[in-house]
PDB file of C-alpha atoms in Angstrom:
ATOM      1  CA  PHE A 218     106.040  55.495 114.629  1.00 90.00           C
ATOM      2  CA  PHE A 219     106.335  57.424 111.350  1.00 91.00           C
ATOM      3  CA  GLY A 220     109.305  59.544 112.468  1.00 93.00           C
ATOM      4  CA  ALA A 221     107.251  62.701 112.889  1.00 93.00           C
ATOM      5  CA  GLN A 222     109.450  64.114 115.668  1.00 96.00           C
ATOM      6  CA  ARG A 223     112.471  63.863 113.370  1.00 96.00           C
ATOM      7  CA  ASP A 224     110.524  65.583 110.557  1.00 96.00           C
ATOM      8  CA  ILE A 225     109.547  68.460 112.864  1.00 96.00           C
ATOM      9  CA  LYS A 226     113.156  68.821 114.007  1.00 97.00           C
ATOM     10  CA  ASP A 227     114.377  68.786 110.380  1.00 97.00           C
ATOM     11  CA  ARG A 228     111.468  71.059 109.302  1.00 97.00           C
ATOM     12  CA  VAL A 229     110.337  68.633 106.608  1.00 97.00           C
ATOM     13  CA  ILE A 230     106.878  67.958 105.141  1.00 97.00           C
ATOM     14  CA  ARG A 231     106.605  64.275 104.240  1.00 96.00           C
ATOM     15  CA  VAL A 232     103.816  61.906 103.206  1.00 95.00           C
ATOM     16  CA  LEU A 233     103.302  58.632 105.044  1.00 93.00           C
ATOM     17  CA  HIS A 234     103.256  56.357 101.984  1.00 93.00           C
ATOM     18  CA  SER A 235     103.902  56.464  98.232  1.00 95.00           C
ATOM     19  CA  LEU A 236     100.225  56.352  97.195  1.00 95.00           C
ATOM     20  CA  SER A 237      99.187  59.304  99.348  1.00 95.00           C
ATOM     21  CA  PHE A 238      98.737  61.734  96.431  1.00 96.00           C
ATOM     22  CA  VAL A 239      97.117  59.061  94.273  1.00 95.00           C
ATOM     23  CA  GLU A 240      94.470  58.455  96.938  1.00 95.00           C
ATOM     24  CA  ASP A 241      93.845  62.187  97.425  1.00 96.00           C
ATOM     25  CA  PRO A 242      95.642  64.763  95.205  1.00 96.00           C
ATOM     26  CA  THR A 243      94.297  67.656  97.329  1.00 97.00           C
ATOM     27  CA  ARG A 244      97.023  66.674  99.800  1.00 97.00           C
ATOM     28  CA  ILE A 245      99.456  68.344  97.356  1.00 98.00           C
ATOM     29  CA  LEU A 246      97.782  71.697  98.029  1.00 97.00           C
ATOM     30  CA  ARG A 247      97.831  71.132 101.785  1.00 97.00           C
ATOM     31  CA  ALA A 248     101.509  70.132 101.686  1.00 97.00           C
ATOM     32  CA  ILE A 249     102.350  73.393  99.911  1.00 98.00           C
ATOM     33  CA  ARG A 250     100.230  75.426 102.329  1.00 97.00           C
ATOM     34  CA  PHE A 251     101.889  73.906 105.406  1.00 96.00           C
ATOM     35  CA  GLU A 252     105.353  74.181 103.839  1.00 97.00           C
ATOM     36  CA  GLN A 253     104.953  77.934 103.329  1.00 97.00           C
ATOM     37  CA  ARG A 254     103.069  78.589 106.580  1.00 96.00           C
ATOM     38  CA  PHE A 255     105.685  76.985 108.802  1.00 96.00           C
ATOM     39  CA  SER A 256     108.770  77.695 106.621  1.00 96.00           C
ATOM     40  CA  PHE A 257     109.358  73.946 106.265  1.00 97.00           C
ATOM     41  CA  LYS A 258     110.518  72.158 103.113  1.00 98.00           C
ATOM     42  CA  ILE A 259     108.708  69.413 101.220  1.00 98.00           C
ATOM     43  CA  GLY A 260     110.975  66.339 101.374  1.00 97.00           C
ATOM     44  CA  ALA A 261     112.751  65.206  98.199  1.00 97.00           C
ATOM     45  CA  GLN A 262     110.835  61.921  97.892  1.00 97.00           C
ATOM     46  CA  THR A 263     107.522  63.656  98.636  1.00 97.00           C
ATOM     47  CA  GLU A 264     108.284  66.266  95.969  1.00 98.00           C
ATOM     48  CA  ARG A 265     108.994  63.509  93.450  1.00 98.00           C
ATOM     49  CA  LEU A 266     105.653  61.919  94.312  1.00 98.00           C
ATOM     50  CA  ILE A 267     103.920  65.296  93.836  1.00 98.00           C
ATOM     51  CA  LYS A 268     105.474  65.775  90.394  1.00 97.00           C
ATOM     52  CA  ASN A 269     104.582  62.204  89.470  1.00 97.00           C
ATOM     53  CA  ALA A 270     100.941  62.708  90.541  1.00 97.00           C
ATOM     54  CA  ILE A 271     100.752  65.941  88.517  1.00 97.00           C
ATOM     55  CA  SER A 272     102.372  64.434  85.384  1.00 96.00           C
ATOM     56  CA  ASN A 273      99.976  61.474  85.572  1.00 96.00           C
ATOM     57  CA  GLN A 274      97.050  63.942  85.656  1.00 95.00           C
ATOM     58  CA  PHE A 275      95.611  62.806  88.974  1.00 96.00           C
ATOM     59  CA  VAL A 276      94.722  66.445  89.687  1.00 95.00           C
ATOM     60  CA  HIS A 277      92.450  66.439  86.605  1.00 93.00           C
ATOM     61  CA  LYS A 278      90.244  63.849  88.292  1.00 91.00           C
ATOM     62  CA  LEU A 279      89.443  66.141  91.213  1.00 95.00           C
ATOM     63  CA  SER A 280      86.144  68.007  91.207  1.00 96.00           C
ATOM     64  CA  GLY A 281      86.363  71.771  90.817  1.00 96.00           C
ATOM     65  CA  SER A 282      84.738  72.408  94.186  1.00 96.00           C
ATOM     66  CA  ARG A 283      87.354  70.286  96.020  1.00 96.00           C
ATOM     67  CA  VAL A 284      90.213  72.091  94.270  1.00 97.00           C
ATOM     68  CA  PHE A 285      88.718  75.513  94.946  1.00 97.00           C
ATOM     69  CA  HIS A 286      88.116  74.631  98.609  1.00 97.00           C
ATOM     70  CA  GLU A 287      91.874  74.100  99.017  1.00 97.00           C
ATOM     71  CA  VAL A 288      92.838  77.077  96.836  1.00 97.00           C
ATOM     72  CA  ARG A 289      90.612  79.333  98.934  1.00 97.00           C
ATOM     73  CA  HIS A 290      92.336  78.098 102.110  1.00 97.00           C
ATOM     74  CA  ILE A 291      95.671  79.013 100.499  1.00 97.00           C
ATOM     75  CA  PHE A 292      94.453  82.521  99.624  1.00 97.00           C
ATOM     76  CA  GLU A 293      93.283  83.038 103.209  1.00 95.00           C
ATOM     77  CA  ASP A 294      96.476  81.672 104.806  1.00 94.00           C
ATOM     78  CA  ASP A 295      99.534  83.565 106.029  1.00 89.00           C
ATOM     79  CA  ASN A 296     101.665  83.490 102.863  1.00 94.00           C
ATOM     80  CA  PRO A 297      99.425  83.043  99.814  1.00 97.00           C
ATOM     81  CA  VAL A 298     101.744  84.538  97.183  1.00 97.00           C
ATOM     82  CA  ALA A 299     104.603  82.196  98.149  1.00 97.00           C
ATOM     83  CA  CYS A 300     102.131  79.279  97.949  1.00 98.00           C
ATOM     84  CA  VAL A 301     101.002  80.328  94.475  1.00 98.00           C
ATOM     85  CA  ARG A 302     104.617  80.601  93.291  1.00 97.00           C
ATOM     86  CA  ARG A 303     105.329  77.126  94.679  1.00 98.00           C
ATOM     87  CA  MET A 304     102.223  75.741  92.974  1.00 98.00           C
ATOM     88  CA  ASP A 305     103.426  77.210  89.695  1.00 98.00           C
ATOM     89  CA  GLU A 306     106.962  75.875  90.220  1.00 97.00           C
ATOM     90  CA  LEU A 307     105.596  72.347  90.642  1.00 97.00           C
ATOM     91  CA  GLY A 308     103.306  72.683  87.598  1.00 97.00           C
ATOM     92  CA  LEU A 309     100.200  72.471  89.760  1.00 97.00           C
ATOM     93  CA  LEU A 310      98.552  75.693  88.547  1.00 97.00           C
ATOM     94  CA  SER A 311      98.733  74.520  84.929  1.00 96.00           C
ATOM     95  CA  ALA A 312      97.413  71.121  85.978  1.00 97.00           C
ATOM     96  CA  ILE A 313      94.359  72.757  87.563  1.00 97.00           C
ATOM     97  CA  HIS A 314      93.842  74.920  84.451  1.00 97.00           C
ATOM     98  CA  PRO A 315      96.434  75.956  81.809  1.00 97.00           C
ATOM     99  CA  LEU A 316      95.346  79.609  82.016  1.00 97.00           C
ATOM    100  CA  LEU A 317      96.280  79.802  85.716  1.00 97.00           C
ATOM    101  CA  ALA A 318     100.042  79.506  85.047  1.00 97.00           C
ATOM    102  CA  LEU A 319     101.957  82.522  86.333  1.00 97.00           C
ATOM    103  CA  ASP A 320     103.546  85.180  84.161  1.00 95.00           C
ATOM    104  CA  ALA A 321     105.401  88.376  85.087  1.00 94.00           C
ATOM    105  CA  ARG A 322     102.219  90.484  85.063  1.00 93.00           C
ATOM    106  CA  LYS A 323     100.309  88.128  87.363  1.00 96.00           C
ATOM    107  CA  GLU A 324     103.245  87.884  89.781  1.00 96.00           C
ATOM    108  CA  GLU A 325     103.458  91.671  89.952  1.00 95.00           C
ATOM    109  CA  VAL A 326      99.710  92.083  90.573  1.00 96.00           C
ATOM    110  CA  LEU A 327      99.658  89.338  93.236  1.00 97.00           C
ATOM    111  CA  ALA A 328     102.649  90.884  95.037  1.00 96.00           C
ATOM    112  CA  GLU A 329     100.990  94.323  94.990  1.00 96.00           C
ATOM    113  CA  ALA A 330      97.692  92.828  96.166  1.00 97.00           C
ATOM    114  CA  ASP A 331      99.574  91.262  99.078  1.00 97.00           C
ATOM    115  CA  ARG A 332     101.029  94.644 100.064  1.00 97.00           C
ATOM    116  CA  VAL A 333      97.663  96.405  99.769  1.00 97.00           C
ATOM    117  CA  ILE A 334      95.925  93.746 101.901  1.00 97.00           C
ATOM    118  CA  THR A 335      98.637  94.026 104.569  1.00 96.00           C
ATOM    119  CA  TRP A 336      98.227  97.834 104.543  1.00 96.00           C
ATOM    120  CA  TYR A 337      94.441  97.566 104.875  1.00 97.00           C
ATOM    121  CA  ARG A 338      94.671  95.103 107.763  1.00 95.00           C
ATOM    122  CA  LEU A 339      96.852  97.556 109.670  1.00 95.00           C
ATOM    123  CA  LEU A 340      94.052 100.141 109.511  1.00 94.00           C
ATOM    124  CA  TYR A 341      91.965  97.928 111.848  1.00 93.00           C
ATOM    125  CA  LEU A 342      88.744  99.014 110.173  1.00 92.00           C
ATOM    126  CA  LYS A 343      85.501  97.217 110.972  1.00 91.00           C
ATOM    127  CA  GLU A 344      84.696  96.155 107.401  1.00 93.00           C
ATOM    128  CA  GLN A 345      86.912  93.299 106.258  1.00 94.00           C
ATOM    129  CA  PRO A 346      87.184  92.022 102.673  1.00 96.00           C
ATOM    130  CA  GLU A 347      86.942  88.442 101.462  1.00 97.00           C
ATOM    131  CA  ILE A 348      90.677  88.102 100.881  1.00 97.00           C
ATOM    132  CA  TRP A 349      90.459  85.183  98.439  1.00 97.00           C
ATOM    133  CA  ARG A 350      88.537  87.312  95.931  1.00 97.00           C
ATOM    134  CA  ILE A 351      91.407  89.810  95.654  1.00 98.00           C
ATOM    135  CA  TYR A 352      94.057  87.137  95.053  1.00 98.00           C
ATOM    136  CA  PHE A 353      91.787  85.288  92.638  1.00 98.00           C
ATOM    137  CA  LEU A 354      91.279  88.501  90.665  1.00 98.00           C
ATOM    138  CA  GLY A 355      95.068  88.728  90.441  1.00 97.00           C
ATOM    139  CA  LEU A 356      95.352  85.121  89.300  1.00 97.00           C
ATOM    140  CA  CYS A 357      92.850  85.889  86.520  1.00 97.00           C
ATOM    141  CA  ALA A 358      94.681  89.067  85.436  1.00 95.00           C
ATOM    142  CA  GLY A 359      94.959  89.364  81.663  1.00 94.00           C
ATOM    143  CA  MET A 360      92.131  86.914  80.913  1.00 96.00           C
ATOM    144  CA  ASP A 361      89.100  87.825  78.830  1.00 97.00           C
ATOM    145  CA  ASP A 362      85.548  86.930  79.881  1.00 96.00           C
ATOM    146  CA  GLU A 363      85.531  83.613  78.036  1.00 97.00           C
ATOM    147  CA  GLN A 364      88.810  82.515  79.605  1.00 98.00           C
ATOM    148  CA  THR A 365      87.695  83.625  83.071  1.00 97.00           C
ATOM    149  CA  ALA A 366      84.442  81.703  82.660  1.00 97.00           C
ATOM    150  CA  SER A 367      86.450  78.607  81.690  1.00 97.00           C
ATOM    151  CA  VAL A 368      88.630  78.889  84.814  1.00 98.00           C
ATOM    152  CA  THR A 369      85.706  79.505  87.177  1.00 97.00           C
ATOM    153  CA  ALA A 370      83.812  76.579  85.638  1.00 97.00           C
ATOM    154  CA  ARG A 371      86.813  74.307  86.271  1.00 97.00           C
ATOM    155  CA  LEU A 372      86.842  75.443  89.893  1.00 97.00           C
ATOM    156  CA  GLY A 373      83.196  74.551  90.351  1.00 96.00           C
ATOM    157  CA  PHE A 374      81.692  78.042  90.505  1.00 97.00           C
ATOM    158  CA  SER A 375      77.902  78.040  90.164  1.00 95.00           C
ATOM    159  CA  LYS A 376      76.396  80.115  87.327  1.00 95.00           C
ATOM    160  CA  HIS A 377      75.397  82.715  89.908  1.00 96.00           C
ATOM    161  CA  HIS A 378      78.931  83.006  91.337  1.00 96.00           C
ATOM    162  CA  GLN A 379      80.428  83.025  87.832  1.00 96.00           C
ATOM    163  CA  HIS A 380      78.175  85.925  86.864  1.00 97.00           C
ATOM    164  CA  GLU A 381      78.962  87.742  90.126  1.00 96.00           C
ATOM    165  CA  PHE A 382      82.723  87.391  89.604  1.00 97.00           C
ATOM    166  CA  LEU A 383      82.570  88.513  85.961  1.00 97.00           C
ATOM    167  CA  ALA A 384      80.391  91.488  86.942  1.00 97.00           C
ATOM    168  CA  MET A 385      82.965  92.534  89.554  1.00 97.00           C
ATOM    169  CA  ARG A 386      85.732  92.363  86.920  1.00 97.00           C
ATOM    170  CA  HIS A 387      83.670  94.564  84.582  1.00 97.00           C
ATOM    171  CA  SER A 388      83.012  97.099  87.354  1.00 97.00           C
ATOM    172  CA  ILE A 389      86.720  97.241  88.217  1.00 97.00           C
ATOM    173  CA  ARG A 390      87.678  97.719  84.566  1.00 96.00           C
ATOM    174  CA  ASP A 391      85.117 100.491  84.002  1.00 97.00           C
ATOM    175  CA  THR A 392      86.081 102.243  87.248  1.00 97.00           C
ATOM    176  CA  ALA A 393      89.790 102.020  86.349  1.00 96.00           C
ATOM    177  CA  GLN A 394      89.061 103.888  83.102  1.00 95.00           C
ATOM    178  CA  SER A 395      86.990 106.519  84.936  1.00 96.00           C
ATOM    179  CA  ILE A 396      89.743 107.066  87.497  1.00 96.00           C
ATOM    180  CA  PHE A 397      92.341 107.407  84.727  1.00 94.00           C
ATOM    181  CA  GLU A 398      90.275 110.226  83.187  1.00 96.00           C
ATOM    182  CA  TRP A 399      89.587 111.749  86.633  1.00 96.00           C
ATOM    183  CA  GLU A 400      93.275 111.831  87.496  1.00 94.00           C
ATOM    184  CA  TYR A 401      94.198 113.311  84.086  1.00 94.00           C
ATOM    185  CA  ARG A 402      91.847 116.262  84.497  1.00 94.00           C
ATOM    186  CA  LYS A 403      92.569 116.690  88.249  1.00 94.00           C
ATOM    187  CA  GLY A 404      88.967 115.997  89.251  1.00 95.00           C
ATOM    188  CA  LEU A 405      87.264 116.612  92.584  1.00 96.00           C
ATOM    189  CA  TYR A 406      87.373 114.114  95.460  1.00 94.00           C
ATOM    190  CA  SER A 407      83.577 114.133  95.476  1.00 93.00           C
ATOM    191  CA  GLU A 408      83.719 112.672  91.940  1.00 96.00           C
ATOM    192  CA  LEU A 409      86.145 110.001  93.131  1.00 96.00           C
ATOM    193  CA  TYR A 410      83.738 109.096  95.935  1.00 96.00           C
ATOM    194  CA  PHE A 411      80.853 108.523  93.523  1.00 96.00           C
ATOM    195  CA  MET A 412      83.094 106.453  91.237  1.00 96.00           C
ATOM    196  CA  LEU A 413      84.136 104.103  94.040  1.00 97.00           C
ATOM    197  CA  LYS A 414      81.180 103.998  96.433  1.00 95.00           C
ATOM    198  CA  ASP A 415      79.303 101.173  94.666  1.00 95.00           C
ATOM    199  CA  LEU A 416      82.367  99.023  94.035  1.00 96.00           C
ATOM    200  CA  THR A 417      82.885  96.122  96.463  1.00 96.00           C
ATOM    201  CA  LEU A 418      85.652  96.518  99.037  1.00 97.00           C
ATOM    202  CA  GLU A 419      87.533  93.690  97.313  1.00 98.00           C
ATOM    203  CA  GLY A 420      87.196  95.536  94.017  1.00 97.00           C
ATOM    204  CA  VAL A 421      88.512  98.811  95.480  1.00 98.00           C
ATOM    205  CA  LEU A 422      91.530  97.079  97.048  1.00 98.00           C
ATOM    206  CA  TYR A 423      92.296  95.218  93.822  1.00 98.00           C
ATOM    207  CA  LEU A 424      91.976  98.453  91.856  1.00 97.00           C
ATOM    208  CA  MET A 425      94.487 100.031  94.222  1.00 96.00           C
ATOM    209  CA  ALA A 426      96.876  97.080  93.779  1.00 96.00           C
ATOM    210  CA  ARG A 427      96.783  97.036  89.987  1.00 94.00           C
ATOM    211  CA  ASN A 428      97.144 100.791  89.440  1.00 92.00           C
ATOM    212  CA  PRO A 429     100.808 101.782  89.016  1.00 89.00           C
ATOM    213  CA  LYS A 430     100.309 105.533  89.568  1.00 92.00           C
ATOM    214  CA  GLU A 431     101.160 106.657  93.084  1.00 93.00           C
ATOM    215  CA  THR A 432      98.755 109.629  92.900  1.00 93.00           C
ATOM    216  CA  VAL A 433      95.849 107.289  92.112  1.00 94.00           C
ATOM    217  CA  ARG A 434      96.822 104.864  94.874  1.00 95.00           C
ATOM    218  CA  ARG A 435      96.931 107.737  97.372  1.00 95.00           C
ATOM    219  CA  ALA A 436      93.509 108.905  96.207  1.00 96.00           C
ATOM    220  CA  ILE A 437      92.034 105.413  96.636  1.00 97.00           C
ATOM    221  CA  SER A 438      93.598 105.139 100.095  1.00 96.00           C
ATOM    222  CA  LEU A 439      91.964 108.478 100.983  1.00 96.00           C
ATOM    223  CA  PHE A 440      88.614 107.065  99.864  1.00 97.00           C
ATOM    224  CA  LEU A 441      89.070 103.949 102.025  1.00 96.00           C
ATOM    225  CA  THR A 442      90.217 105.779 105.140  1.00 95.00           C
ATOM    226  CA  THR A 443      88.206 109.023 104.957  1.00 94.00           C
ATOM    227  CA  LEU A 444      85.825 109.729 102.092  1.00 94.00           C
ATOM    228  CA  ARG A 445      83.617 106.650 102.339  1.00 91.00           C
ATOM    229  CA  VAL A 446      82.878 107.230 106.049  1.00 87.00           C
ATOM    230  CA  GLN A 447      82.594 111.017 105.875  1.00 86.00           C
ATOM    231  CA  ARG A 448      79.145 112.456 106.536  1.00 85.00           C
ATOM    232  CA  ILE A 449      77.793 115.849 105.477  1.00 84.00           C
ATOM    233  CA  GLU A 450      77.336 118.067 108.546  1.00 88.00           C
ATOM    234  CA  ILE A 451      74.195 119.804 107.294  1.00 90.00           C
ATOM    235  CA  GLY A 452      70.900 118.373 106.033  1.00 87.00           C
ATOM    236  CA  GLY A 453      67.830 119.519 104.190  1.00 90.00           C
ATOM    237  CA  GLU A 454      66.320 121.158 107.264  1.00 92.00           C
ATOM    238  CA  ASP A 455      69.425 123.338 107.711  1.00 92.00           C
ATOM    239  CA  LEU A 456      69.250 124.450 104.096  1.00 90.00           C
TER     240      LEU A 456
END
């Protein structure tokens, strides 16, 4: 009745009526997610309606938890970086929070995070990270604590989850400095192990993505694949 077969044939994402995004602006996020997942294209009229809903600040009326629910789905979908770029292109990231708008640094970190996550998945290890945390860290790249707290508050994070996220950022930053010094003085792998062992898996993967030095990335990959699961062959009784 609504011409859905034609839309599938033409690979088009289209709303059913002109007030669709007024009634529920989260449909904008779902439209982008489906567009990128299936390699479709948002129809011209639907795109105009999206831009109109954003310019009229309908997104501002959404609760943070509803926005984050959709953003998390995007981060856990097949092509999150393309979705984020599309969100930025349509002005949606800025509409959610001005600090979320993309810049060259964020794009680079998100692209590297995507490659690192793909690499880790191909290892088929038992422990799996919460993927959304890694992409969200990338989206918050370059922000200070106050700015990050503002963004997480807009997205409906509880005080506990805000504190947890900020603590992870601090741990990553401190570990990055330690690894820089370790690499400079050609430290032992045992030292690298103790630097990384208490960092969350998401934090280790993000650290790998944001570090430009190939030697450091190789060292972190060695930690993930070998060092963290290695066990000493002798114990106290042997000694």
